[in-house]
Structures are given as structure tokens and as C-alpha cells.
Amino acid sequence: MNYVSTRGQAPALPFDEALLAGLATDGGLYVPEAWPRFSRADIQGLRGLPYAELARRIMTPFLGGCIGDDDFAAMVDDAYGAIGAFGHPAVAPLVQLGAETWLLELFQGPTLSFKDYPLQLVGRLFDHVLARRGQSVTIIGATSGDTGSAAIEACRDREAIDIFMLHPKDRISEVQRCQMTTVLSNNVHNAAIEGTFDDCQDLAKAMFNDAALSRRYNLSAVNSINWARIMAQTVYYFAAAVALGAPDRRLAFAVPTGNFGNVYAAYAARKMGLGVRRLAIGSNANDILTRFMDSGAMETRPVAATLSPAMDIQIASNFERLLFDVYGGDGLGLVKAMERLRRDGRADFGKARWRRIRKIFAGHRLDDAGTTAAMRRIHETTGVVVDPHTAIGIAAGEACRGDEGFGGAPLVCISTAHPAKFPDAVEAATGTRPTLPPRLADLQGRRERCEVLPNDLGAVSDFVARRMAERRTA
Ligand SMILES: *Cc1c(COP(=O)(O)O)cnc(C)c1O
């Protein structure tokens, strides 16, 4: 099993190389050369399995023998098993919202967003592959919230990894900050930058572009384009579907979408044989994907800040993986389309390709007022308190339910974050202030470690050099 770049110019790589590479050298994203298929009998055989065992079976075909079976089973068990990182015995529990509507609660991980599900495994995979090669990496990331904490939790105390996370000082919520800065492991380094999220991102990019620095510390990134993250996200779609009657029942999923990674994983599960009738994409005011679903044209606009910040994204990078399919693997055709989009801020991919996408995907958008109204309505009608992202997903699922493609399928809405991550928005909508789960109840009182730095490349590079020197002498 090899992985090819969506842009067709980079060499195909085995699983472990694609894992470490992240982005392909031609700027493309890695996708499997051929997809593993699960038969009806295979899917039937997943019924009743604990999440960790189901995860092992779903992901093993993707490894192409790169990781030993026992090693992989141990990693999966460590991440998703009984004494793993997740705070619910089902790992990804389903809650019934209505007669044919369920909520898949993907906020049971250590940092309360669905990003824990892939990253808890990816951190272990990185560590394993690096240790085997006698290598180490330094991960540098910029975060506006959820990714940073999930990445830190995934990397803390891993031998072969140091992680530096830059966040904009005083511009993330207190819960989000504490989820990063109270991790006191020696290999975790937080910096609060006196600037915006974009400044943080520019600093991280500038460090990657500094060839000497990059080589010296073997810099690496944690972003949503890593193939292994997608792979690990297909698991909960299988788990939910099997719990609700797959392969005998086909389902629809509703997914609040930013970078298109999560909903692409649902599409990937469908390619692997899972009966998925329809995928509803929820967007906030940054609605490039829903506009594309309506018109067939992709048009960039400036990013607006919303109540659902994890979806404040202009171009969804993982959408390229879907385009690769509808281009029939024609990397050069795809490169031209992406160049048009970058140059003109507008691209369409042809009517036939758009129709193919529309057959599976539907889109729906909610602005902030709509998001607040949805949180309130969901609370009033079901008693369930959801975060702004999740509310958008539920509303999108409900709105798309009448489409003929749905065919009366049961609807599973993906809950991407715990409401206590966004307490102000939730309280404003529902009148109740959500509280953190017991294991995080004392979060805001814990000791923090974080360096405040000016928005200056030299200062941040010095910080990295200083911390890495301390690590080597420790
Ligand atoms: C990251 C994130 C999303 C968006 O997921 P994508 O995979 O980027 O589409 C939605 N909701 C929350 C809470 C997130 O953290």
C-alpha cells in the first residue's frame, strides 16, 4: 500500500514516509493508491467490538506492513483502550436527539474536541516510527484554539518529539490557553506571541523556510493535511454506523466543516464500503464550500471571525483530496485548477465533476445569529447543550434532510467540541453556563508555563534554540 500525491509530481511513499512527510514535495496531499474495501460480512464482523479493536481492524490495511501488528495493536490500545486517553467507555458515544437523529459525541478526549481522536494516535505513530529510525523531530505550530491543545496532549512526554506551540497572547479563551500552558512536560514549549493568529502562523512558516534552522532541529508540522489523521477519523464513522445497524442500514452524516478533513474521512469510509447515503456540510459565515455546492464555482472571500472559530477558514485544504477523485487522479488537471483558484480567487471544476460531488454532499450555512438560534432551539427541544460548531452541523443535517438523496436515512450529527470550550456563546444562547467535565474541573487553577514573546522571528528562534539547548543538557 503506497500513497500518491494529489498533484501527481511527488514520488509515491509507503505509510511511514507519508506520515512523517505530511505535505508532498509537489505541494499536494497524500492519498492511498488503492482503497481497502470492507465487505458486508467484514462490516457485520465489527458489531459489538470495543472501539480500540474496531480501530485496529479498520486501519491495519492502510499500514501496508510498515508497522508491526503487535506494535500497532499496542498503540491503538494505548490511545483508545480501556485505560486510554478518552473519558468515556464507548470512546465515541451516540446520544439520541430525535426519532431518527443521533449525536456522535467526539469530545471525550483530553482536550474536548474531535481532534483528539486522530492526534492521540498520530502522536504515538510519530514517536514509534522516529524511535525505530533513531530520529527525533521538533514540531512547530501556530494555533487559534483547538489544534494546539490537541497536538500538545498528543505529543507530551513522547521521547522523540519536542513541540513548540505559538498562540496569540490574550486572543484565545482562558480554557484554551490553560489546556496548553498547564502541560508542564519537558518536551512541551508554549509561547504567547504579542500579535494575532496570522502573526503566529507567519512566524511558524518563516521558521520552516529557514533551511538551516529546519535542518538543525528537524522541524515538522501538525496540520490537518496529514494522511494518518484522516485514516484515524474514518474509524468513528464505522463505529457509529455499525452501532446503528450497518451494513443493513445506510446512514447520513452531518459534519461542521472547516478544513474538510473530518467530512472527507466520512467520504473515505464510504469508499471503503460503508453505506453512507449523504454527507451534509455545515458552514458558518465563511461559506465557500456551501456556495460551491449551490453554484459549482469556488470563490474565495476574506475570512470573518465567528462564534465557531475552528471553521473560520477560506480554502479548505482537504477538499483537494476529493477533487483528486473527481479529476480521476489527473494531478496536472488539478494543479491547473488550484492555480486558477489561487490566481483569480475563483475556479470551477466543470459541471460533471460538480454533479458528482453534489450526489454525495450537501451544504448549509448559518451566520452567528442563526448559530445562536440553533443552539437555543436544540436545547429547548432535546435538552442537549451543544457548542456552536456542533449546532451548525445539526442545523445543516436537518436542513438537508428533505433532499431526495437522503432517502429517509437516519442522521448522525457529529459533535466536534464540548460546549464548555465555548462557554460564553453557549450561555448567551441557552442561559446555562456549561461546566468542564470533572477531570478538567480544576484546569484554570493549575500552574501554567508559557513564555511571552514579541512578534519577532529572532526572538522566537532564540526561544527555540534556548529550550532545545536546555533539553540536550538535561
Ligand atoms: C477543527 C474543528 C472543526 C473543523 O474540522 P475540519 O476537519 O477542519 O473540517 C470543526 N469543529 C471544531 C470544534 C474543530 O475543532
Tab-separated table of C-alpha atoms and ligand atoms in Angstrom:
chain	number	residue	atom	x	y	z
A	1	MET	CA	0.000	0.000	0.000
A	2	ASN	CA	1.578	3.234	-1.196
A	3	TYR	CA	0.449	6.846	-1.030
A	4	VAL	CA	0.393	9.153	-4.043
A	5	SER	CA	0.288	12.940	-4.157
A	6	THR	CA	-2.908	14.603	-5.383
A	7	ARG	CA	-0.686	16.704	-7.683
A	8	GLY	CA	0.988	13.702	-9.250
A	9	GLN	CA	4.565	15.036	-9.269
A	10	ALA	CA	5.968	13.729	-5.980
A	11	PRO	CA	7.117	10.114	-5.601
A	12	ALA	CA	4.711	7.579	-4.091
A	13	LEU	CA	5.586	6.759	-0.478
A	14	PRO	CA	4.881	3.939	1.967
A	15	PHE	CA	2.788	4.704	5.055
A	16	ASP	CA	5.623	5.641	7.425
A	17	GLU	CA	7.212	8.068	4.945
A	18	ALA	CA	3.863	9.703	4.147
A	19	LEU	CA	3.258	10.025	7.893
A	20	LEU	CA	6.498	11.906	8.501
A	21	ALA	CA	6.275	13.981	5.305
A	22	GLY	CA	2.793	15.466	5.872
A	23	LEU	CA	2.598	17.569	2.713
A	24	ALA	CA	4.027	16.082	-0.511
A	25	THR	CA	7.036	17.808	-2.104
A	26	ASP	CA	4.887	18.961	-5.055
A	27	GLY	CA	2.525	20.750	-2.663
A	28	GLY	CA	-0.097	18.005	-2.939
A	29	LEU	CA	-1.717	15.833	-0.280
A	30	TYR	CA	-1.160	12.110	0.083
A	31	VAL	CA	-3.991	9.693	-0.713
A	32	PRO	CA	-3.899	5.883	-0.859
A	33	GLU	CA	-3.010	4.479	-4.264
A	34	ALA	CA	-5.787	1.896	-3.812
A	35	TRP	CA	-8.502	1.834	-1.164
A	36	PRO	CA	-9.051	-1.105	1.164
A	37	ARG	CA	-12.621	-2.429	0.822
A	38	PHE	CA	-14.703	-3.840	3.658
A	39	SER	CA	-17.373	-6.318	2.559
A	40	ARG	CA	-20.810	-6.612	4.155
A	41	ALA	CA	-19.504	-9.578	6.119
A	42	ASP	CA	-16.439	-7.603	7.259
A	43	ILE	CA	-18.688	-4.783	8.472
A	44	GLN	CA	-21.036	-7.223	10.172
A	45	GLY	CA	-17.995	-8.631	11.944
A	46	LEU	CA	-17.321	-5.227	13.531
A	47	ARG	CA	-20.558	-5.321	15.538
A	48	GLY	CA	-20.082	-5.270	19.262
A	49	LEU	CA	-16.318	-4.748	19.139
A	50	PRO	CA	-14.675	-2.339	21.578
A	51	TYR	CA	-13.590	0.878	19.843
A	52	ALA	CA	-9.879	0.013	20.022
A	53	GLU	CA	-10.346	-3.343	18.296
A	54	LEU	CA	-12.597	-1.826	15.647
A	55	ALA	CA	-9.949	0.864	15.098
A	56	ARG	CA	-7.234	-1.741	14.671
A	57	ARG	CA	-9.210	-3.626	12.047
A	58	ILE	CA	-10.206	-0.544	10.077
A	59	MET	CA	-6.706	0.963	9.976
A	60	THR	CA	-4.448	-2.070	9.564
A	61	PRO	CA	-4.913	-2.328	5.755
A	62	PHE	CA	-3.653	1.276	5.419
A	63	LEU	CA	-0.295	0.496	7.024
A	64	GLY	CA	0.904	-1.751	4.221
A	65	GLY	CA	3.024	-3.715	6.668
A	66	CYS	CA	5.046	-0.627	7.705
A	67	ILE	CA	4.197	-1.079	11.378
A	68	GLY	CA	4.279	-4.451	13.112
A	69	ASP	CA	0.856	-5.865	14.018
A	70	ASP	CA	1.680	-6.132	17.711
A	71	ASP	CA	3.186	-2.651	17.833
A	72	PHE	CA	0.145	-1.179	16.148
A	73	ALA	CA	-2.271	-3.062	18.411
A	74	ALA	CA	-0.398	-1.696	21.436
A	75	MET	CA	-0.546	1.894	20.138
A	76	VAL	CA	-4.246	1.662	19.341
A	77	ASP	CA	-4.970	0.138	22.725
A	78	ASP	CA	-2.928	2.791	24.479
A	79	ALA	CA	-4.873	5.540	22.673
A	80	TYR	CA	-8.408	4.145	22.595
A	81	GLY	CA	-8.440	1.234	25.036
A	82	ALA	CA	-9.970	0.873	28.476
A	83	ILE	CA	-7.276	2.917	30.194
A	84	GLY	CA	-6.647	5.096	27.153
A	85	ALA	CA	-6.921	8.822	26.736
A	86	PHE	CA	-10.705	9.030	26.360
A	87	GLY	CA	-13.117	9.744	29.171
A	88	HIS	CA	-15.997	7.530	28.085
A	89	PRO	CA	-16.016	3.723	27.865
A	90	ALA	CA	-17.579	3.875	24.387
A	91	VAL	CA	-14.854	6.380	23.312
A	92	ALA	CA	-17.260	7.865	20.731
A	93	PRO	CA	-20.737	7.581	22.312
A	94	LEU	CA	-24.006	8.162	20.444
A	95	VAL	CA	-26.777	10.207	22.031
A	96	GLN	CA	-30.253	10.116	20.556
A	97	LEU	CA	-31.657	13.538	19.675
A	98	GLY	CA	-34.855	12.515	17.898
A	99	ALA	CA	-36.643	9.575	16.283
A	100	GLU	CA	-34.045	9.203	13.532
A	101	THR	CA	-31.373	11.660	14.683
A	102	TRP	CA	-28.269	10.944	16.720
A	103	LEU	CA	-25.353	12.951	18.033
A	104	LEU	CA	-21.891	11.377	17.888
A	105	GLU	CA	-20.054	12.930	20.822
A	106	LEU	CA	-16.457	13.316	19.720
A	107	PHE	CA	-15.461	15.459	22.676
A	108	GLN	CA	-14.472	12.720	25.105
A	109	GLY	CA	-10.735	13.182	24.598
A	110	PRO	CA	-8.236	15.034	26.794
A	111	THR	CA	-8.796	18.444	25.139
A	112	LEU	CA	-12.530	18.106	24.412
A	113	SER	CA	-12.521	18.428	20.613
A	114	PHE	CA	-12.709	15.713	17.963
A	115	LYS	CA	-9.090	16.493	17.044
A	116	ASP	CA	-8.007	14.298	19.957
A	117	TYR	CA	-9.280	11.207	18.119
A	118	PRO	CA	-6.769	11.342	15.274
A	119	LEU	CA	-3.978	13.132	17.160
A	120	GLN	CA	-3.804	10.727	20.099
A	121	LEU	CA	-2.890	8.022	17.607
A	122	VAL	CA	-0.741	10.183	15.319
A	123	GLY	CA	1.475	11.263	18.263
A	124	ARG	CA	2.113	7.597	19.089
A	125	LEU	CA	2.726	6.706	15.437
A	126	PHE	CA	5.254	9.539	15.052
A	127	ASP	CA	7.087	8.510	18.193
A	128	HIS	CA	7.206	4.863	17.149
A	129	VAL	CA	8.442	5.485	13.602
A	130	LEU	CA	11.030	8.046	14.741
A	131	ALA	CA	12.358	5.866	17.563
A	132	ARG	CA	12.775	2.965	15.152
A	133	ARG	CA	14.868	5.183	12.893
A	134	GLY	CA	16.811	6.747	15.744
A	135	GLN	CA	15.457	10.165	14.746
A	136	SER	CA	13.674	12.964	16.528
A	137	VAL	CA	11.572	15.921	15.383
A	138	THR	CA	10.699	19.357	16.595
A	139	ILE	CA	7.112	20.243	15.872
A	140	ILE	CA	6.322	23.914	15.446
A	141	GLY	CA	2.743	25.042	15.249
A	142	ALA	CA	0.554	28.110	15.465
A	143	THR	CA	-2.900	27.803	16.945
A	144	SER	CA	-6.037	29.863	17.317
A	145	GLY	CA	-7.512	27.326	19.699
A	146	ASP	CA	-8.305	23.624	19.423
A	147	THR	CA	-5.451	22.234	17.329
A	148	GLY	CA	-2.718	23.457	19.653
A	149	SER	CA	-4.015	21.773	22.768
A	150	ALA	CA	-4.864	18.517	20.980
A	151	ALA	CA	-1.361	18.427	19.471
A	152	ILE	CA	0.295	19.161	22.815
A	153	GLU	CA	-1.671	16.408	24.568
A	154	ALA	CA	-0.752	14.017	21.762
A	155	CYS	CA	2.970	14.812	21.962
A	156	ARG	CA	3.546	15.363	25.688
A	157	ASP	CA	6.227	13.110	27.163
A	158	ARG	CA	6.966	11.416	23.818
A	159	GLU	CA	10.671	10.636	23.630
A	160	ALA	CA	11.311	11.535	20.011
A	161	ILE	CA	9.280	14.752	19.873
A	162	ASP	CA	9.583	18.324	21.081
A	163	ILE	CA	6.645	20.589	20.421
A	164	PHE	CA	6.609	24.394	20.269
A	165	MET	CA	3.176	25.981	20.082
A	166	LEU	CA	2.653	29.670	19.343
A	167	HIS	CA	-0.635	31.300	20.276
A	168	PRO	CA	-1.700	34.957	20.071
A	169	LYS	CA	-1.407	36.446	23.572
A	170	ASP	CA	-4.805	37.266	25.143
A	171	ARG	CA	-6.632	36.302	21.947
A	172	ILE	CA	-7.655	32.773	22.818
A	173	SER	CA	-10.074	31.745	25.557
A	174	GLU	CA	-8.816	31.054	29.065
A	175	VAL	CA	-9.827	27.388	28.802
A	176	GLN	CA	-7.956	27.059	25.520
A	177	ARG	CA	-4.851	28.727	26.973
A	178	CYS	CA	-4.851	26.611	30.121
A	179	GLN	CA	-5.284	23.428	28.105
A	180	MET	CA	-1.883	24.200	26.558
A	181	THR	CA	0.063	26.058	29.233
A	182	THR	CA	-0.707	23.745	32.162
A	183	VAL	CA	1.043	20.861	30.394
A	184	LEU	CA	4.408	21.039	32.167
A	185	SER	CA	6.186	18.204	30.346
A	186	ASN	CA	9.783	18.980	29.435
A	187	ASN	CA	9.161	18.476	25.714
A	188	VAL	CA	6.270	20.966	25.566
A	189	HIS	CA	7.100	24.624	24.929
A	190	ASN	CA	4.384	27.278	24.814
A	191	ALA	CA	4.860	30.825	23.601
A	192	ALA	CA	2.310	33.627	23.779
A	193	ILE	CA	3.075	35.968	20.902
A	194	GLU	CA	2.282	39.673	21.164
A	195	GLY	CA	0.307	39.654	17.935
A	196	THR	CA	-2.526	37.969	16.068
A	197	PHE	CA	-3.042	34.367	14.985
A	198	ASP	CA	-1.826	35.334	11.497
A	199	ASP	CA	1.398	36.683	13.049
A	200	CYS	CA	1.876	33.341	14.809
A	201	GLN	CA	1.311	31.486	11.583
A	202	ASP	CA	3.760	33.729	9.722
A	203	LEU	CA	6.400	33.112	12.403
A	204	ALA	CA	5.939	29.337	12.179
A	205	LYS	CA	6.159	29.469	8.382
A	206	ALA	CA	9.263	31.652	8.490
A	207	MET	CA	10.972	29.114	10.737
A	208	PHE	CA	10.148	26.279	8.317
A	209	ASN	CA	11.506	28.364	5.452
A	210	ASP	CA	14.792	28.876	7.304
A	211	ALA	CA	16.639	25.885	5.846
A	212	ALA	CA	19.433	25.909	8.459
A	213	LEU	CA	17.020	26.048	11.395
A	214	SER	CA	14.747	23.496	9.802
A	215	ARG	CA	17.611	21.022	9.266
A	216	ARG	CA	19.178	21.640	12.647
A	217	TYR	CA	16.033	20.774	14.611
A	218	ASN	CA	14.340	18.521	12.040
A	219	LEU	CA	11.263	20.739	12.050
A	220	SER	CA	7.899	19.187	11.408
A	221	ALA	CA	4.270	20.328	11.479
A	222	VAL	CA	1.000	19.022	12.831
A	223	ASN	CA	-1.722	20.010	10.471
A	224	SER	CA	-4.916	18.558	9.227
A	225	ILE	CA	-3.423	17.523	5.910
A	226	ASN	CA	-1.521	14.564	7.364
A	227	TRP	CA	-2.887	11.357	5.875
A	228	ALA	CA	-2.752	9.494	9.188
A	229	ARG	CA	-5.231	11.937	10.705
A	230	ILE	CA	-7.781	11.165	8.002
A	231	MET	CA	-7.193	7.445	8.440
A	232	ALA	CA	-7.851	7.626	12.186
A	233	GLN	CA	-11.005	9.677	11.619
A	234	THR	CA	-12.632	7.037	9.397
A	235	VAL	CA	-12.865	4.803	12.486
A	236	TYR	CA	-15.629	6.675	14.294
A	237	TYR	CA	-17.815	6.720	11.195
A	238	PHE	CA	-17.616	2.925	11.085
A	239	ALA	CA	-18.204	2.702	14.837
A	240	ALA	CA	-21.340	4.878	14.678
A	241	ALA	CA	-22.716	3.154	11.589
A	242	VAL	CA	-22.220	-0.340	12.989
A	243	ALA	CA	-23.881	0.669	16.265
A	244	LEU	CA	-26.902	1.898	14.290
A	245	GLY	CA	-27.322	-1.140	12.081
A	246	ALA	CA	-24.703	-1.104	9.298
A	247	PRO	CA	-24.364	-2.856	6.925
A	248	ASP	CA	-28.151	-3.337	6.915
A	249	ARG	CA	-28.930	0.356	7.247
A	250	ARG	CA	-27.374	3.193	5.309
A	251	LEU	CA	-26.867	6.474	7.155
A	252	ALA	CA	-26.403	10.169	6.535
A	253	PHE	CA	-23.833	12.216	8.450
A	254	ALA	CA	-23.844	15.939	9.186
A	255	VAL	CA	-20.427	17.468	9.813
A	256	PRO	CA	-19.499	21.035	10.829
A	257	THR	CA	-16.711	21.734	8.395
A	258	GLY	CA	-13.610	23.915	8.253
A	259	ASN	CA	-10.624	22.338	6.533
A	260	PHE	CA	-12.749	19.468	5.161
A	261	GLY	CA	-10.705	16.815	6.991
A	262	ASN	CA	-13.485	15.389	9.126
A	263	VAL	CA	-16.128	15.196	6.415
A	264	TYR	CA	-13.553	13.838	3.960
A	265	ALA	CA	-12.950	10.977	6.414
A	266	ALA	CA	-16.685	10.168	6.208
A	267	TYR	CA	-16.364	10.146	2.431
A	268	ALA	CA	-13.305	7.882	2.773
A	269	ALA	CA	-15.322	5.472	4.935
A	270	ARG	CA	-17.878	5.367	2.124
A	271	LYS	CA	-15.128	4.495	-0.362
A	272	MET	CA	-14.104	1.669	1.963
A	273	GLY	CA	-17.559	0.151	1.712
A	274	LEU	CA	-19.593	1.822	4.462
A	275	GLY	CA	-23.206	2.564	3.455
A	276	VAL	CA	-23.284	6.376	3.527
A	277	ARG	CA	-26.189	7.955	1.686
A	278	ARG	CA	-25.421	11.596	2.111
A	279	LEU	CA	-22.971	13.969	3.791
A	280	ALA	CA	-24.234	17.353	4.974
A	281	ILE	CA	-21.584	20.042	5.354
A	282	GLY	CA	-22.260	22.804	7.875
A	283	SER	CA	-20.553	26.182	7.373
A	284	ASN	CA	-20.591	29.451	9.285
A	285	ALA	CA	-20.411	32.850	7.525
A	286	ASN	CA	-17.197	31.589	5.894
A	287	ASP	CA	-19.297	29.609	3.484
A	288	ILE	CA	-17.025	28.952	0.486
A	289	LEU	CA	-17.994	25.256	0.460
A	290	THR	CA	-21.754	25.765	0.687
A	291	ARG	CA	-21.588	28.429	-2.043
A	292	PHE	CA	-19.707	25.904	-4.166
A	293	MET	CA	-22.402	23.289	-3.554
A	294	ASP	CA	-25.041	25.808	-4.707
A	295	SER	CA	-23.275	27.258	-7.725
A	296	GLY	CA	-20.483	24.920	-8.803
A	297	ALA	CA	-17.966	27.774	-8.505
A	298	MET	CA	-15.387	28.123	-5.768
A	299	GLU	CA	-14.808	31.760	-4.878
A	300	THR	CA	-12.553	32.972	-2.090
A	301	ARG	CA	-13.588	35.839	0.186
A	302	PRO	CA	-11.887	37.381	3.226
A	303	VAL	CA	-12.211	35.341	6.413
A	304	ALA	CA	-14.668	36.679	9.001
A	305	ALA	CA	-14.464	35.950	12.741
A	306	THR	CA	-17.475	33.974	14.026
A	307	LEU	CA	-18.794	32.124	17.088
A	308	SER	CA	-17.378	28.924	15.559
A	309	PRO	CA	-13.705	29.896	15.128
A	310	ALA	CA	-12.469	26.415	14.148
A	311	MET	CA	-14.414	26.879	10.912
A	312	ASP	CA	-13.145	30.385	10.093
A	313	ILE	CA	-11.262	29.177	7.055
A	314	GLN	CA	-11.081	30.385	3.487
A	315	ILE	CA	-9.764	27.496	1.400
A	316	ALA	CA	-10.405	24.046	2.842
A	317	SER	CA	-7.143	22.238	2.171
A	318	ASN	CA	-8.526	18.691	2.332
A	319	PHE	CA	-11.037	19.483	-0.418
A	320	GLU	CA	-8.143	18.777	-2.785
A	321	ARG	CA	-8.390	15.095	-1.834
A	322	LEU	CA	-12.000	14.994	-3.042
A	323	LEU	CA	-11.087	16.899	-6.204
A	324	PHE	CA	-8.387	14.312	-6.910
A	325	ASP	CA	-11.154	11.712	-7.128
A	326	VAL	CA	-13.446	13.685	-9.392
A	327	TYR	CA	-10.460	14.512	-11.609
A	328	GLY	CA	-9.927	10.758	-11.933
A	329	GLY	CA	-6.443	11.060	-10.480
A	330	ASP	CA	-5.366	13.645	-13.084
A	331	GLY	CA	-2.830	15.530	-10.950
A	332	LEU	CA	-1.945	18.048	-13.631
A	333	GLY	CA	-5.585	18.967	-14.281
A	334	LEU	CA	-5.935	19.509	-10.560
A	335	VAL	CA	-2.774	21.641	-10.364
A	336	LYS	CA	-4.193	23.939	-13.068
A	337	ALA	CA	-7.494	24.296	-11.230
A	338	MET	CA	-5.732	25.081	-7.946
A	339	GLU	CA	-3.523	27.639	-9.698
A	340	ARG	CA	-6.623	29.342	-11.137
A	341	LEU	CA	-8.167	29.450	-7.685
A	342	ARG	CA	-5.043	30.992	-6.174
A	343	ARG	CA	-4.523	33.488	-9.038
A	344	ASP	CA	-8.120	34.585	-9.727
A	345	GLY	CA	-9.738	33.776	-6.397
A	346	ARG	CA	-12.258	31.785	-8.414
A	347	ALA	CA	-12.385	28.368	-10.068
A	348	ASP	CA	-14.924	25.878	-11.233
A	349	PHE	CA	-14.160	22.277	-11.976
A	350	GLY	CA	-16.725	21.599	-14.685
A	351	LYS	CA	-20.417	20.693	-14.418
A	352	ALA	CA	-19.913	16.908	-14.480
A	353	ARG	CA	-17.466	16.984	-11.561
A	354	TRP	CA	-19.711	19.325	-9.595
A	355	ARG	CA	-22.686	16.950	-10.147
A	356	ARG	CA	-20.625	14.019	-8.889
A	357	ILE	CA	-19.813	15.931	-5.719
A	358	ARG	CA	-23.435	17.047	-5.303
A	359	LYS	CA	-24.613	13.444	-5.469
A	360	ILE	CA	-22.986	12.799	-2.099
A	361	PHE	CA	-22.507	16.179	-0.451
A	362	ALA	CA	-24.998	18.859	0.527
A	363	GLY	CA	-24.164	22.189	2.160
A	364	HIS	CA	-25.881	24.557	4.533
A	365	ARG	CA	-24.692	27.767	6.172
A	366	LEU	CA	-25.580	29.588	9.380
A	367	ASP	CA	-24.424	33.048	10.411
A	368	ASP	CA	-23.804	33.839	14.105
A	369	ALA	CA	-27.441	34.793	14.786
A	370	GLY	CA	-28.532	31.525	13.170
A	371	THR	CA	-25.966	29.603	15.208
A	372	THR	CA	-27.221	31.110	18.465
A	373	ALA	CA	-30.820	30.378	17.481
A	374	ALA	CA	-29.870	26.786	16.626
A	375	MET	CA	-28.124	26.242	19.989
A	376	ARG	CA	-31.226	27.600	21.752
A	377	ARG	CA	-33.665	25.515	19.684
A	378	ILE	CA	-31.656	22.302	20.178
A	379	HIS	CA	-31.520	22.920	23.913
A	380	GLU	CA	-35.253	23.646	24.108
A	381	THR	CA	-36.390	20.700	22.005
A	382	THR	CA	-33.932	17.999	23.130
A	383	GLY	CA	-32.485	19.218	26.432
A	384	VAL	CA	-28.995	18.758	24.991
A	385	VAL	CA	-26.500	21.636	25.223
A	386	VAL	CA	-24.196	21.803	22.194
A	387	ASP	CA	-21.313	24.051	21.212
A	388	PRO	CA	-21.603	26.497	18.258
A	389	HIS	CA	-19.803	24.194	15.769
A	390	THR	CA	-21.995	21.232	16.643
A	391	ALA	CA	-25.150	23.362	16.373
A	392	ILE	CA	-24.196	24.314	12.826
A	393	GLY	CA	-23.715	20.647	11.940
A	394	ILE	CA	-27.096	19.655	13.381
A	395	ALA	CA	-28.844	22.516	11.574
A	396	ALA	CA	-27.155	21.515	8.309
A	397	GLY	CA	-28.280	17.909	8.718
A	398	GLU	CA	-31.864	18.945	9.431
A	399	ALA	CA	-31.913	21.379	6.509
A	400	CYS	CA	-30.603	18.808	4.039
A	401	ARG	CA	-32.875	16.042	5.271
A	402	GLY	CA	-35.568	16.853	2.718
A	403	ASP	CA	-33.150	16.375	-0.226
A	404	GLU	CA	-34.046	13.374	-2.312
A	405	GLY	CA	-30.537	11.947	-1.848
A	406	PHE	CA	-31.199	11.447	1.854
A	407	GLY	CA	-33.867	8.861	1.155
A	408	GLY	CA	-35.128	8.874	4.744
A	409	ALA	CA	-31.751	7.736	6.105
A	410	PRO	CA	-31.106	8.020	9.844
A	411	LEU	CA	-28.997	11.110	10.506
A	412	VAL	CA	-25.846	11.139	12.643
A	413	CYS	CA	-24.658	14.643	13.565
A	414	ILE	CA	-21.030	14.997	14.559
A	415	SER	CA	-20.392	16.867	17.800
A	416	THR	CA	-16.916	18.307	17.328
A	417	ALA	CA	-16.392	20.085	20.655
A	418	HIS	CA	-17.588	20.069	24.257
A	419	PRO	CA	-19.844	23.060	24.989
A	420	ALA	CA	-17.575	24.121	27.878
A	421	LYS	CA	-14.885	25.049	25.337
A	422	PHE	CA	-17.139	27.904	24.199
A	423	PRO	CA	-18.946	28.867	27.430
A	424	ASP	CA	-19.825	32.469	26.521
A	425	ALA	CA	-21.571	31.641	23.249
A	426	VAL	CA	-23.372	28.693	24.823
A	427	GLU	CA	-24.522	30.698	27.842
A	428	ALA	CA	-25.762	33.546	25.645
A	429	ALA	CA	-27.864	31.107	23.630
A	430	THR	CA	-29.190	28.743	26.298
A	431	GLY	CA	-28.994	30.674	29.554
A	432	THR	CA	-26.851	27.948	31.141
A	433	ARG	CA	-23.104	28.149	31.534
A	434	PRO	CA	-21.625	24.763	30.607
A	435	THR	CA	-19.085	23.340	33.039
A	436	LEU	CA	-15.936	21.390	32.276
A	437	PRO	CA	-16.004	17.628	32.871
A	438	PRO	CA	-14.758	16.585	36.351
A	439	ARG	CA	-11.268	15.597	35.181
A	440	LEU	CA	-10.705	19.168	33.933
A	441	ALA	CA	-12.677	20.995	36.618
A	442	ASP	CA	-9.515	22.394	38.253
A	443	LEU	CA	-7.886	23.335	34.931
A	444	GLN	CA	-7.931	27.089	35.482
A	445	GLY	CA	-6.214	26.761	38.866
A	446	ARG	CA	-3.285	24.670	37.646
A	447	ARG	CA	0.229	26.036	37.333
A	448	GLU	CA	0.995	27.406	33.864
A	449	ARG	CA	4.268	27.620	31.954
A	450	CYS	CA	4.446	29.913	28.973
A	451	GLU	CA	6.932	32.420	27.572
A	452	VAL	CA	5.618	35.785	26.369
A	453	LEU	CA	7.479	36.836	23.223
A	454	PRO	CA	7.323	39.807	20.864
A	455	ASN	CA	6.094	39.261	17.319
A	456	ASP	CA	9.669	38.870	16.110
A	457	LEU	CA	11.305	35.981	14.284
A	458	GLY	CA	14.660	36.453	16.045
A	459	ALA	CA	13.047	36.291	19.476
A	460	VAL	CA	11.122	33.131	18.632
A	461	SER	CA	14.143	31.439	17.037
A	462	ASP	CA	16.195	32.275	20.153
A	463	PHE	CA	13.483	30.756	22.320
A	464	VAL	CA	13.601	27.538	20.299
A	465	ALA	CA	17.405	27.430	20.418
A	466	ARG	CA	17.472	28.105	24.176
A	467	ARG	CA	14.891	25.459	25.017
A	468	MET	CA	16.488	22.863	22.753
A	469	ALA	CA	19.906	23.508	24.306
A	470	GLU	CA	18.380	23.019	27.780
A	471	ARG	CA	16.794	19.778	26.595
A	472	ARG	CA	20.132	18.444	25.351
A	473	THR	CA	21.934	19.156	28.573
A	474	ALA	CA	19.080	17.897	30.766
B	1	LIG	C1	-11.196	21.618	13.631
B	1	LIG	C2	-12.637	21.772	14.002
B	1	LIG	C3	-13.680	21.749	13.038
B	1	LIG	C4	-13.401	21.643	11.555
B	1	LIG	O1	-12.976	20.362	11.175
B	1	LIG	P1	-12.279	20.124	9.741
B	1	LIG	O2	-11.775	18.743	9.784
B	1	LIG	O3	-11.184	21.157	9.637
B	1	LIG	O4	-13.342	20.338	8.708
B	1	LIG	C5	-14.989	21.837	13.486
B	1	LIG	N1	-15.278	21.984	14.796
B	1	LIG	C6	-14.322	22.020	15.741
B	1	LIG	C7	-14.717	22.210	17.171
B	1	LIG	C8	-12.975	21.915	15.388
B	1	LIG	O5	-12.018	21.976	16.350
